[in-house]
């Protein structure tokens, strides 16, 4: 399903949700029966989250679609439209966990987490289990 409306996430462009066993041919989701996908250039998945001040990172599982020469669509991770890591381009069709670099937030508040695809054409990356993680301060 492209651009679903009821998930708590905003899907833009050629992004959406696919299920295990669908025609997309994706490996089974690490959690549950569905994954998000990003296809074509500048497709976006975003969500507004409330976070405490401190050091954070973003982690998620990603896999490329086993189609079109086995090429993934590289993803850029942004927080409030600021890139927080180089591009993530899954190396195969199996889901692997990726974690961004750590980034500071100086105040408690609402922040927009975005995943943005970078490659034009029928290139797709599947995403599952995205989380924003607060890094505990050392004692």
Short mmCIF file of N, CA, C and O in Angstrom, two decimals:
data_model
loop_
_atom_site.label_atom_id
_atom_site.label_comp_id
_atom_site.label_asym_id
_atom_site.label_seq_id
_atom_site.Cartn_x
_atom_site.Cartn_y
_atom_site.Cartn_z
N UNK A 1 0.85 -1.17 0.00
CA UNK A 1 0.00 0.00 0.00
C UNK A 1 0.90 1.24 0.00
O UNK A 1 1.73 1.41 0.89
N UNK A 2 0.73 2.08 -1.00
CA UNK A 2 1.46 3.33 -1.05
C UNK A 2 0.75 4.38 -0.19
O UNK A 2 -0.47 4.46 -0.20
N UNK A 3 1.53 5.16 0.55
CA UNK A 3 1.06 6.30 1.33
C UNK A 3 -0.16 5.98 2.22
O UNK A 3 -1.19 6.66 2.15
N UNK A 4 -0.06 4.96 3.09
CA UNK A 4 -1.18 4.67 4.00
C UNK A 4 -1.42 5.84 4.95
O UNK A 4 -0.50 6.61 5.24
N UNK A 5 -2.63 5.96 5.44
CA UNK A 5 -3.01 7.11 6.26
C UNK A 5 -3.16 6.83 7.75
O UNK A 5 -3.23 7.75 8.52
N UNK A 6 -3.19 5.59 8.18
CA UNK A 6 -3.60 5.31 9.56
C UNK A 6 -2.51 4.71 10.45
O UNK A 6 -2.81 4.05 11.42
N UNK A 7 -1.26 4.96 10.17
CA UNK A 7 -0.20 4.26 10.89
C UNK A 7 0.51 5.10 11.95
O UNK A 7 1.33 4.57 12.67
N UNK A 8 0.25 6.39 12.03
CA UNK A 8 1.00 7.26 12.93
C UNK A 8 2.25 7.83 12.27
O UNK A 8 2.91 8.70 12.81
N UNK A 9 2.58 7.31 11.10
CA UNK A 9 3.70 7.80 10.31
C UNK A 9 3.14 8.53 9.09
O UNK A 9 2.06 8.20 8.62
N UNK A 10 3.91 9.49 8.57
CA UNK A 10 3.55 10.16 7.33
C UNK A 10 4.37 9.55 6.20
O UNK A 10 5.60 9.52 6.30
N UNK A 11 3.70 9.06 5.17
CA UNK A 11 4.35 8.47 4.01
C UNK A 11 4.17 9.42 2.83
O UNK A 11 3.04 9.81 2.53
N UNK A 12 5.27 9.76 2.17
CA UNK A 12 5.23 10.67 1.03
C UNK A 12 5.97 10.06 -0.15
O UNK A 12 6.91 9.29 0.03
N UNK A 13 5.55 10.45 -1.37
CA UNK A 13 6.19 9.92 -2.56
C UNK A 13 5.89 8.44 -2.71
O UNK A 13 4.81 7.97 -2.36
N UNK A 14 6.87 7.69 -3.20
CA UNK A 14 6.70 6.25 -3.42
C UNK A 14 7.14 5.49 -2.17
O UNK A 14 8.10 4.73 -2.18
N UNK A 15 6.44 5.73 -1.08
CA UNK A 15 6.71 5.02 0.17
C UNK A 15 5.42 4.41 0.67
O UNK A 15 4.33 4.82 0.27
N UNK A 16 5.55 3.42 1.53
CA UNK A 16 4.35 2.78 2.05
C UNK A 16 4.67 1.58 2.92
O UNK A 16 5.73 1.51 3.53
N UNK A 17 3.73 0.64 2.94
CA UNK A 17 3.85 -0.56 3.77
C UNK A 17 3.58 -1.78 2.90
O UNK A 17 2.66 -1.78 2.09
N UNK A 18 4.41 -2.81 3.08
CA UNK A 18 4.20 -4.09 2.41
C UNK A 18 4.17 -5.19 3.46
O UNK A 18 4.68 -5.01 4.56
N UNK A 19 3.56 -6.30 3.13
CA UNK A 19 3.44 -7.40 4.10
C UNK A 19 4.32 -8.58 3.70
O UNK A 19 4.69 -8.73 2.53
N UNK A 20 4.62 -9.41 4.68
CA UNK A 20 5.36 -10.64 4.42
C UNK A 20 4.63 -11.46 3.36
O UNK A 20 3.40 -11.56 3.38
N UNK A 21 5.37 -12.02 2.42
CA UNK A 21 4.78 -12.85 1.38
C UNK A 21 4.15 -12.10 0.23
O UNK A 21 3.55 -12.70 -0.65
N UNK A 22 4.29 -10.76 0.20
CA UNK A 22 3.68 -9.97 -0.88
C UNK A 22 4.52 -10.07 -2.14
O UNK A 22 5.63 -10.63 -2.15
N UNK A 23 4.03 -9.49 -3.20
CA UNK A 23 4.74 -9.47 -4.49
C UNK A 23 6.06 -8.70 -4.42
O UNK A 23 6.88 -8.80 -5.32
N UNK A 24 6.27 -7.92 -3.35
CA UNK A 24 7.53 -7.18 -3.20
C UNK A 24 8.72 -8.12 -3.03
O UNK A 24 9.84 -7.75 -3.29
N UNK A 25 8.48 -9.35 -2.56
CA UNK A 25 9.55 -10.33 -2.44
C UNK A 25 10.51 -10.08 -1.31
O UNK A 25 11.60 -10.64 -1.26
N UNK A 26 10.14 -9.27 -0.36
CA UNK A 26 11.01 -8.92 0.77
C UNK A 26 11.19 -10.10 1.71
O UNK A 26 10.31 -10.95 1.84
N UNK A 27 12.33 -10.12 2.39
CA UNK A 27 12.52 -11.06 3.49
C UNK A 27 11.46 -10.77 4.55
O UNK A 27 10.92 -9.66 4.62
N UNK A 28 11.15 -11.76 5.39
CA UNK A 28 10.15 -11.57 6.44
C UNK A 28 10.57 -10.44 7.38
O UNK A 28 11.76 -10.26 7.68
N UNK A 29 9.61 -9.69 7.84
CA UNK A 29 9.85 -8.57 8.75
C UNK A 29 10.52 -9.07 10.03
O UNK A 29 10.12 -10.11 10.55
N UNK A 30 11.49 -8.34 10.56
CA UNK A 30 12.09 -8.73 11.84
C UNK A 30 11.07 -8.76 12.97
O UNK A 30 11.19 -9.54 13.91
N UNK A 31 10.06 -7.90 12.89
CA UNK A 31 9.02 -7.84 13.91
C UNK A 31 7.67 -7.74 13.20
O UNK A 31 7.46 -6.84 12.39
N UNK A 32 6.77 -8.62 13.50
CA UNK A 32 5.43 -8.53 12.93
C UNK A 32 5.35 -9.04 11.50
O UNK A 32 6.19 -9.83 11.06
N UNK A 33 4.34 -8.57 10.78
CA UNK A 33 4.03 -9.07 9.44
C UNK A 33 4.22 -8.03 8.34
O UNK A 33 3.96 -8.33 7.18
N UNK A 34 4.64 -6.81 8.68
CA UNK A 34 4.75 -5.74 7.69
C UNK A 34 6.05 -4.98 7.86
O UNK A 34 6.62 -4.94 8.95
N UNK A 35 6.49 -4.34 6.76
CA UNK A 35 7.60 -3.39 6.83
C UNK A 35 7.20 -2.16 6.03
O UNK A 35 6.33 -2.21 5.16
N UNK A 36 7.87 -1.07 6.32
CA UNK A 36 7.74 0.12 5.48
C UNK A 36 8.68 -0.06 4.29
O UNK A 36 9.60 -0.88 4.33
N UNK A 37 8.44 0.70 3.23
CA UNK A 37 9.37 0.71 2.10
C UNK A 37 9.53 2.12 1.56
O UNK A 37 8.65 2.96 1.71
N UNK A 38 10.70 2.35 0.97
CA UNK A 38 11.01 3.61 0.29
C UNK A 38 11.48 3.25 -1.11
O UNK A 38 12.42 2.47 -1.29
N UNK A 39 10.82 3.83 -2.11
CA UNK A 39 11.12 3.52 -3.51
C UNK A 39 11.23 4.83 -4.27
O UNK A 39 10.52 5.79 -3.97
N UNK A 40 12.11 4.89 -5.25
CA UNK A 40 12.31 6.08 -6.08
C UNK A 40 12.95 7.21 -5.23
O UNK A 40 13.08 7.10 -4.01
N UNK A 41 13.36 8.28 -5.86
CA UNK A 41 14.08 9.36 -5.19
C UNK A 41 13.14 10.29 -4.43
O UNK A 41 12.04 10.59 -4.88
N UNK A 42 13.59 10.73 -3.27
CA UNK A 42 12.89 11.69 -2.40
C UNK A 42 11.58 11.19 -1.82
O UNK A 42 10.73 11.99 -1.43
N UNK A 43 11.41 9.89 -1.74
CA UNK A 43 10.28 9.36 -0.98
C UNK A 43 10.64 9.49 0.49
O UNK A 43 11.80 9.40 0.87
N UNK A 44 9.63 9.73 1.33
CA UNK A 44 9.89 10.01 2.74
C UNK A 44 8.95 9.25 3.65
O UNK A 44 7.78 9.07 3.33
N UNK A 45 9.50 8.87 4.79
CA UNK A 45 8.72 8.37 5.91
C UNK A 45 9.10 9.24 7.09
O UNK A 45 10.29 9.43 7.37
N UNK A 46 8.12 9.81 7.78
CA UNK A 46 8.45 10.69 8.90
C UNK A 46 7.43 10.54 10.03
O UNK A 46 6.31 10.09 9.83
N UNK A 47 7.90 10.94 11.21
CA UNK A 47 7.04 10.90 12.40
C UNK A 47 7.54 11.95 13.38
O UNK A 47 8.74 12.14 13.54
N UNK A 48 6.61 12.60 14.06
CA UNK A 48 6.95 13.54 15.12
C UNK A 48 6.96 12.76 16.43
O UNK A 48 6.00 12.06 16.75
N UNK A 49 8.07 12.88 17.16
CA UNK A 49 8.22 12.17 18.43
C UNK A 49 8.62 13.16 19.51
O UNK A 49 9.27 14.17 19.25
N UNK A 50 8.21 12.88 20.74
CA UNK A 50 8.62 13.70 21.89
C UNK A 50 9.86 13.07 22.52
O UNK A 50 9.85 11.88 22.84
N UNK A 51 10.90 13.88 22.67
CA UNK A 51 12.18 13.39 23.20
C UNK A 51 12.68 14.29 24.31
O UNK A 51 12.40 15.49 24.32
N UNK A 52 13.40 13.70 25.23
CA UNK A 52 14.06 14.44 26.31
C UNK A 52 15.41 14.96 25.81
O UNK A 52 16.03 14.37 24.93
N UNK A 53 15.88 16.02 26.42
CA UNK A 53 17.22 16.53 26.10
C UNK A 53 18.24 15.44 26.40
O UNK A 53 18.04 14.60 27.29
N UNK A 54 19.32 15.44 25.66
CA UNK A 54 20.38 14.46 25.88
C UNK A 54 20.96 13.99 24.56
O UNK A 54 20.72 14.57 23.50
N UNK A 55 21.71 12.91 24.63
CA UNK A 55 22.34 12.32 23.45
C UNK A 55 21.48 11.15 22.98
O UNK A 55 21.05 10.32 23.79
N UNK A 56 21.23 11.10 21.68
CA UNK A 56 20.35 10.08 21.10
C UNK A 56 20.99 9.47 19.85
O UNK A 56 21.94 10.02 19.30
N UNK A 57 20.40 8.37 19.39
CA UNK A 57 20.67 7.85 18.05
C UNK A 57 19.38 7.22 17.54
O UNK A 57 18.42 7.06 18.28
N UNK A 58 19.36 6.93 16.25
CA UNK A 58 18.22 6.29 15.61
C UNK A 58 18.69 4.93 15.11
O UNK A 58 19.75 4.82 14.50
N UNK A 59 17.91 3.88 15.38
CA UNK A 59 18.25 2.57 14.86
C UNK A 59 17.03 1.96 14.18
O UNK A 59 15.89 2.28 14.52
N UNK A 60 17.30 1.11 13.21
CA UNK A 60 16.24 0.39 12.50
C UNK A 60 16.85 -0.75 11.71
O UNK A 60 18.06 -0.79 11.48
N UNK A 61 16.00 -1.67 11.30
CA UNK A 61 16.40 -2.75 10.42
C UNK A 61 16.10 -2.33 8.99
O UNK A 61 15.06 -1.71 8.73
N UNK A 62 16.97 -2.69 8.06
CA UNK A 62 16.76 -2.36 6.65
C UNK A 62 17.25 -3.51 5.78
O UNK A 62 18.19 -4.24 6.15
N UNK A 63 16.61 -3.67 4.63
CA UNK A 63 16.99 -4.67 3.63
C UNK A 63 16.62 -4.13 2.27
O UNK A 63 15.69 -3.33 2.13
N UNK A 64 17.34 -4.56 1.26
CA UNK A 64 16.97 -4.15 -0.09
C UNK A 64 15.97 -5.14 -0.68
O UNK A 64 15.89 -6.30 -0.25
N UNK A 65 15.23 -4.69 -1.65
CA UNK A 65 14.28 -5.54 -2.35
C UNK A 65 15.06 -6.43 -3.31
O UNK A 65 15.95 -5.95 -4.01
N UNK A 66 14.75 -7.72 -3.36
CA UNK A 66 15.47 -8.61 -4.26
C UNK A 66 14.94 -8.48 -5.69
O UNK A 66 14.24 -9.35 -6.22
N UNK A 67 15.23 -7.34 -6.31
CA UNK A 67 14.69 -7.00 -7.62
C UNK A 67 15.60 -5.95 -8.23
O UNK A 67 16.34 -5.27 -7.53
N UNK A 68 15.54 -5.78 -9.52
CA UNK A 68 16.26 -4.73 -10.25
C UNK A 68 17.76 -4.78 -9.96
O UNK A 68 18.35 -3.79 -9.55
N UNK A 69 18.34 -5.94 -10.18
CA UNK A 69 19.78 -6.06 -10.01
C UNK A 69 20.23 -6.07 -8.57
O UNK A 69 21.40 -5.81 -8.28
N UNK A 70 19.29 -6.33 -7.65
CA UNK A 70 19.63 -6.41 -6.22
C UNK A 70 20.17 -5.09 -5.66
O UNK A 70 20.98 -5.09 -4.75
N UNK A 71 19.75 -3.97 -6.18
CA UNK A 71 20.22 -2.68 -5.69
C UNK A 71 19.24 -2.07 -4.69
O UNK A 71 18.05 -2.05 -4.93
N UNK A 72 19.79 -1.58 -3.59
CA UNK A 72 18.97 -0.90 -2.59
C UNK A 72 18.79 0.56 -2.98
O UNK A 72 19.48 1.08 -3.85
N UNK A 73 17.86 1.22 -2.33
CA UNK A 73 17.72 2.66 -2.46
C UNK A 73 18.34 3.26 -1.21
O UNK A 73 17.80 3.09 -0.11
N UNK A 74 19.48 3.94 -1.30
CA UNK A 74 20.12 4.51 -0.11
C UNK A 74 19.16 5.44 0.63
O UNK A 74 18.38 6.17 0.02
N UNK A 75 19.25 5.42 1.95
CA UNK A 75 18.37 6.21 2.81
C UNK A 75 19.21 7.20 3.62
O UNK A 75 20.24 6.84 4.18
N UNK A 76 18.71 8.43 3.70
CA UNK A 76 19.30 9.44 4.59
C UNK A 76 18.39 9.58 5.80
O UNK A 76 17.17 9.67 5.65
N UNK A 77 18.99 9.59 7.00
CA UNK A 77 18.25 9.77 8.24
C UNK A 77 18.39 11.23 8.65
O UNK A 77 19.51 11.75 8.69
N UNK A 78 17.27 11.87 8.97
CA UNK A 78 17.29 13.27 9.41
C UNK A 78 16.48 13.43 10.70
O UNK A 78 15.49 12.74 10.90
N UNK A 79 16.92 14.37 11.52
CA UNK A 79 16.16 14.81 12.69
C UNK A 79 15.96 16.31 12.52
O UNK A 79 16.93 17.06 12.39
N UNK A 80 14.70 16.74 12.52
CA UNK A 80 14.35 18.14 12.24
C UNK A 80 15.05 18.64 10.98
O UNK A 80 15.61 19.73 10.94
N UNK A 81 15.07 17.79 9.96
CA UNK A 81 15.62 18.08 8.64
C UNK A 81 17.15 18.19 8.61
O UNK A 81 17.71 18.66 7.64
N UNK A 82 17.82 17.78 9.67
CA UNK A 82 19.29 17.79 9.71
C UNK A 82 19.78 16.35 9.56
O UNK A 82 19.42 15.49 10.37
N UNK A 83 20.61 16.07 8.54
CA UNK A 83 21.15 14.72 8.39
C UNK A 83 21.98 14.33 9.62
O UNK A 83 22.76 15.12 10.14
N UNK A 84 21.80 13.08 10.08
CA UNK A 84 22.53 12.65 11.27
C UNK A 84 23.44 11.46 10.99
O UNK A 84 24.04 10.92 11.90
N UNK A 85 23.54 11.06 9.76
CA UNK A 85 24.42 9.95 9.40
C UNK A 85 24.61 9.95 7.90
O UNK A 85 23.75 10.42 7.17
N UNK A 86 25.68 9.36 7.43
CA UNK A 86 25.83 9.15 6.00
C UNK A 86 24.72 8.24 5.50
O UNK A 86 23.92 7.72 6.27
N UNK A 87 24.68 8.02 4.21
CA UNK A 87 23.62 7.20 3.63
C UNK A 87 23.69 5.76 4.10
O UNK A 87 24.77 5.20 4.27
N UNK A 88 22.52 5.17 4.30
CA UNK A 88 22.41 3.76 4.64
C UNK A 88 21.92 3.03 3.39
O UNK A 88 20.88 3.36 2.84
N UNK A 89 22.72 2.07 2.94
CA UNK A 89 22.38 1.31 1.76
C UNK A 89 22.53 -0.18 2.08
O UNK A 89 23.65 -0.69 2.12
N UNK A 90 21.43 -0.86 2.39
CA UNK A 90 21.52 -2.26 2.80
C UNK A 90 22.32 -3.11 1.81
O UNK A 90 22.18 -2.97 0.60
N UNK A 91 23.13 -4.00 2.37
CA UNK A 91 24.05 -4.78 1.53
C UNK A 91 23.41 -6.03 0.93
O UNK A 91 23.96 -6.60 0.00
N UNK A 92 22.27 -6.47 1.46
CA UNK A 92 21.61 -7.63 0.85
C UNK A 92 20.13 -7.63 1.18
O UNK A 92 19.62 -6.68 1.77
N UNK A 93 19.44 -8.71 0.82
CA UNK A 93 17.98 -8.77 1.00
C UNK A 93 17.58 -9.18 2.41
O UNK A 93 16.39 -9.17 2.74
N UNK A 94 18.53 -9.53 3.25
CA UNK A 94 18.24 -9.87 4.64
C UNK A 94 18.29 -8.62 5.50
O UNK A 94 19.14 -7.75 5.30
N UNK A 95 17.40 -8.53 6.48
CA UNK A 95 17.36 -7.36 7.35
C UNK A 95 18.58 -7.33 8.27
O UNK A 95 18.94 -8.33 8.89
N UNK A 96 19.20 -6.17 8.33
CA UNK A 96 20.36 -5.90 9.20
C UNK A 96 20.03 -4.64 10.00
O UNK A 96 19.44 -3.70 9.47
N UNK A 97 20.44 -4.62 11.26
CA UNK A 97 20.21 -3.43 12.09
C UNK A 97 21.27 -2.38 11.80
O UNK A 97 22.46 -2.66 11.78
N UNK A 98 20.80 -1.15 11.58
CA UNK A 98 21.66 0.01 11.35
C UNK A 98 21.41 1.01 12.46
O UNK A 98 20.27 1.17 12.91
N UNK A 99 22.46 1.71 12.89
CA UNK A 99 22.34 2.72 13.94
C UNK A 99 23.05 3.99 13.47
O UNK A 99 24.17 3.92 12.97
N UNK A 100 22.38 5.12 13.65
CA UNK A 100 22.97 6.40 13.27
C UNK A 100 24.10 6.77 14.22
O UNK A 100 24.29 6.15 15.27
N UNK A 101 24.82 7.81 13.86
CA UNK A 101 25.75 8.40 14.81
C UNK A 101 24.94 9.04 15.93
O UNK A 101 23.75 9.34 15.77
N UNK A 102 25.56 9.25 17.07
CA UNK A 102 24.89 9.92 18.19
C UNK A 102 24.73 11.40 17.88
O UNK A 102 25.60 12.00 17.23
N UNK A 103 23.63 11.97 18.34
CA UNK A 103 23.38 13.40 18.13
C UNK A 103 22.79 13.99 19.41
O UNK A 103 22.02 13.34 20.10
N UNK A 104 23.16 15.26 19.72
CA UNK A 104 22.64 15.89 20.93
C UNK A 104 21.32 16.63 20.68
O UNK A 104 21.11 17.18 19.61
N UNK A 105 20.48 16.63 21.69
CA UNK A 105 19.28 17.48 21.71
C UNK A 105 19.37 18.33 22.97
O UNK A 105 19.48 17.79 24.07
N UNK A 106 19.35 19.63 22.81
CA UNK A 106 19.57 20.52 23.94
C UNK A 106 18.33 20.77 24.79
O UNK A 106 18.44 21.20 25.93
N UNK A 107 17.14 20.49 24.24
CA UNK A 107 15.91 20.73 24.99
C UNK A 107 14.93 19.57 24.81
O UNK A 107 14.95 18.87 23.80
N UNK A 108 14.06 19.39 25.81
CA UNK A 108 12.94 18.46 25.66
C UNK A 108 12.01 19.03 24.60
O UNK A 108 11.87 20.25 24.47
N UNK A 109 11.35 18.18 23.84
CA UNK A 109 10.40 18.71 22.88
C UNK A 109 10.04 17.73 21.79
O UNK A 109 10.39 16.55 21.84
N UNK A 110 9.34 18.24 20.80
CA UNK A 110 8.91 17.46 19.64
C UNK A 110 9.94 17.57 18.54
O UNK A 110 10.39 18.67 18.20
N UNK A 111 10.30 16.42 17.96
CA UNK A 111 11.29 16.36 16.90
C UNK A 111 10.74 15.49 15.77
O UNK A 111 10.06 14.50 16.03
N UNK A 112 11.07 15.86 14.53
CA UNK A 112 10.63 15.09 13.38
C UNK A 112 11.75 14.17 12.93
O UNK A 112 12.85 14.62 12.62
N UNK A 113 11.47 12.87 12.91
CA UNK A 113 12.39 11.86 12.42
C UNK A 113 12.00 11.56 10.98
O UNK A 113 10.82 11.31 10.69
N UNK A 114 12.97 11.60 10.05
CA UNK A 114 12.69 11.35 8.65
C UNK A 114 13.66 10.32 8.08
O UNK A 114 14.85 10.33 8.41
N UNK A 115 13.15 9.48 7.20
CA UNK A 115 13.95 8.62 6.34
C UNK A 115 13.63 9.06 4.92
O UNK A 115 12.45 9.12 4.54
N UNK A 116 14.67 9.36 4.13
CA UNK A 116 14.47 9.90 2.78
C UNK A 116 15.29 9.08 1.79
O UNK A 116 16.51 8.94 1.94
N UNK A 117 14.62 8.56 0.74
CA UNK A 117 15.31 7.77 -0.28
C UNK A 117 16.09 8.68 -1.22
O UNK A 117 15.72 9.84 -1.44
N UNK A 118 17.17 8.14 -1.81
CA UNK A 118 18.09 8.96 -2.57
C UNK A 118 18.25 8.61 -4.05
O UNK A 118 18.82 9.37 -4.81
N UNK A 119 17.73 7.45 -4.47
CA UNK A 119 18.01 6.98 -5.83
C UNK A 119 16.75 6.96 -6.67
O UNK A 119 15.73 6.39 -6.27
N UNK A 120 16.81 7.57 -7.86
CA UNK A 120 15.65 7.60 -8.77
C UNK A 120 15.48 6.25 -9.45
O UNK A 120 16.45 5.57 -9.77
N UNK A 121 14.23 5.87 -9.64
CA UNK A 121 13.91 4.64 -10.35
C UNK A 121 13.31 3.59 -9.43
O UNK A 121 12.99 3.86 -8.27
N UNK A 122 13.18 2.38 -9.96
CA UNK A 122 12.54 1.29 -9.23
C UNK A 122 13.56 0.59 -8.33
O UNK A 122 13.91 -0.57 -8.54
N UNK A 123 14.05 1.32 -7.36
CA UNK A 123 14.99 0.80 -6.37
C UNK A 123 14.32 0.97 -5.01
O UNK A 123 13.79 2.04 -4.71
N UNK A 124 14.33 -0.09 -4.19
CA UNK A 124 13.52 -0.09 -2.97
C UNK A 124 14.31 -0.61 -1.78
O UNK A 124 15.04 -1.59 -1.89
N UNK A 125 14.13 0.06 -0.65
CA UNK A 125 14.67 -0.39 0.63
C UNK A 125 13.51 -0.57 1.59
O UNK A 125 12.63 0.28 1.70
N UNK A 126 13.51 -1.72 2.29
CA UNK A 126 12.51 -2.03 3.29
C UNK A 126 13.05 -1.63 4.66
O UNK A 126 14.25 -1.74 4.92
N UNK A 127 12.17 -1.16 5.55
CA UNK A 127 12.57 -0.68 6.88
C UNK A 127 11.61 -1.25 7.92
O UNK A 127 10.40 -1.31 7.70
N UNK A 128 12.17 -1.61 9.10
CA UNK A 128 11.33 -2.13 10.18
C UNK A 128 11.97 -1.77 11.52
O UNK A 128 13.17 -1.54 11.61
N UNK A 129 11.14 -1.71 12.55
CA UNK A 129 11.56 -1.52 13.94
C UNK A 129 12.42 -0.27 14.16
O UNK A 129 13.46 -0.32 14.81
N UNK A 130 11.98 0.86 13.66
CA UNK A 130 12.72 2.10 13.90
C UNK A 130 12.52 2.54 15.34
O UNK A 130 11.41 2.50 15.86
N UNK A 131 13.61 2.96 15.98
CA UNK A 131 13.51 3.50 17.34
C UNK A 131 14.50 4.64 17.51
O UNK A 131 15.54 4.68 16.86
N UNK A 132 14.13 5.57 18.37
CA UNK A 132 15.03 6.65 18.78
C UNK A 132 15.47 6.30 20.19
O UNK A 132 14.65 6.10 21.08
N UNK A 133 16.77 6.22 20.38
CA UNK A 133 17.34 5.72 21.63
C UNK A 133 18.10 6.83 22.35
O UNK A 133 18.95 7.49 21.75
N UNK A 134 17.79 7.02 23.63
CA UNK A 134 18.52 7.98 24.46
C UNK A 134 19.71 7.27 25.06
O UNK A 134 19.58 6.19 25.66
N UNK A 135 20.90 7.85 24.93
CA UNK A 135 22.13 7.26 25.42
C UNK A 135 22.33 7.69 26.88
O UNK A 135 22.37 8.89 27.17
N UNK A 136 22.42 6.74 27.79
CA UNK A 136 22.61 7.11 29.20
C UNK A 136 23.94 7.83 29.41
O UNK A 136 24.95 7.49 28.78
N UNK A 137 23.94 8.81 30.30
CA UNK A 137 25.18 9.52 30.63
C UNK A 137 26.06 8.61 31.47
O UNK A 137 25.59 7.85 32.31
N UNK A 138 27.35 8.67 31.24
CA UNK A 138 28.31 7.87 32.03
C UNK A 138 28.35 8.39 33.45
O UNK A 138 28.23 9.58 33.71
N UNK A 139 28.55 7.48 34.39
CA UNK A 139 28.63 7.86 35.81
C UNK A 139 30.01 8.34 36.15
O UNK A 139 30.98 7.91 35.69
#
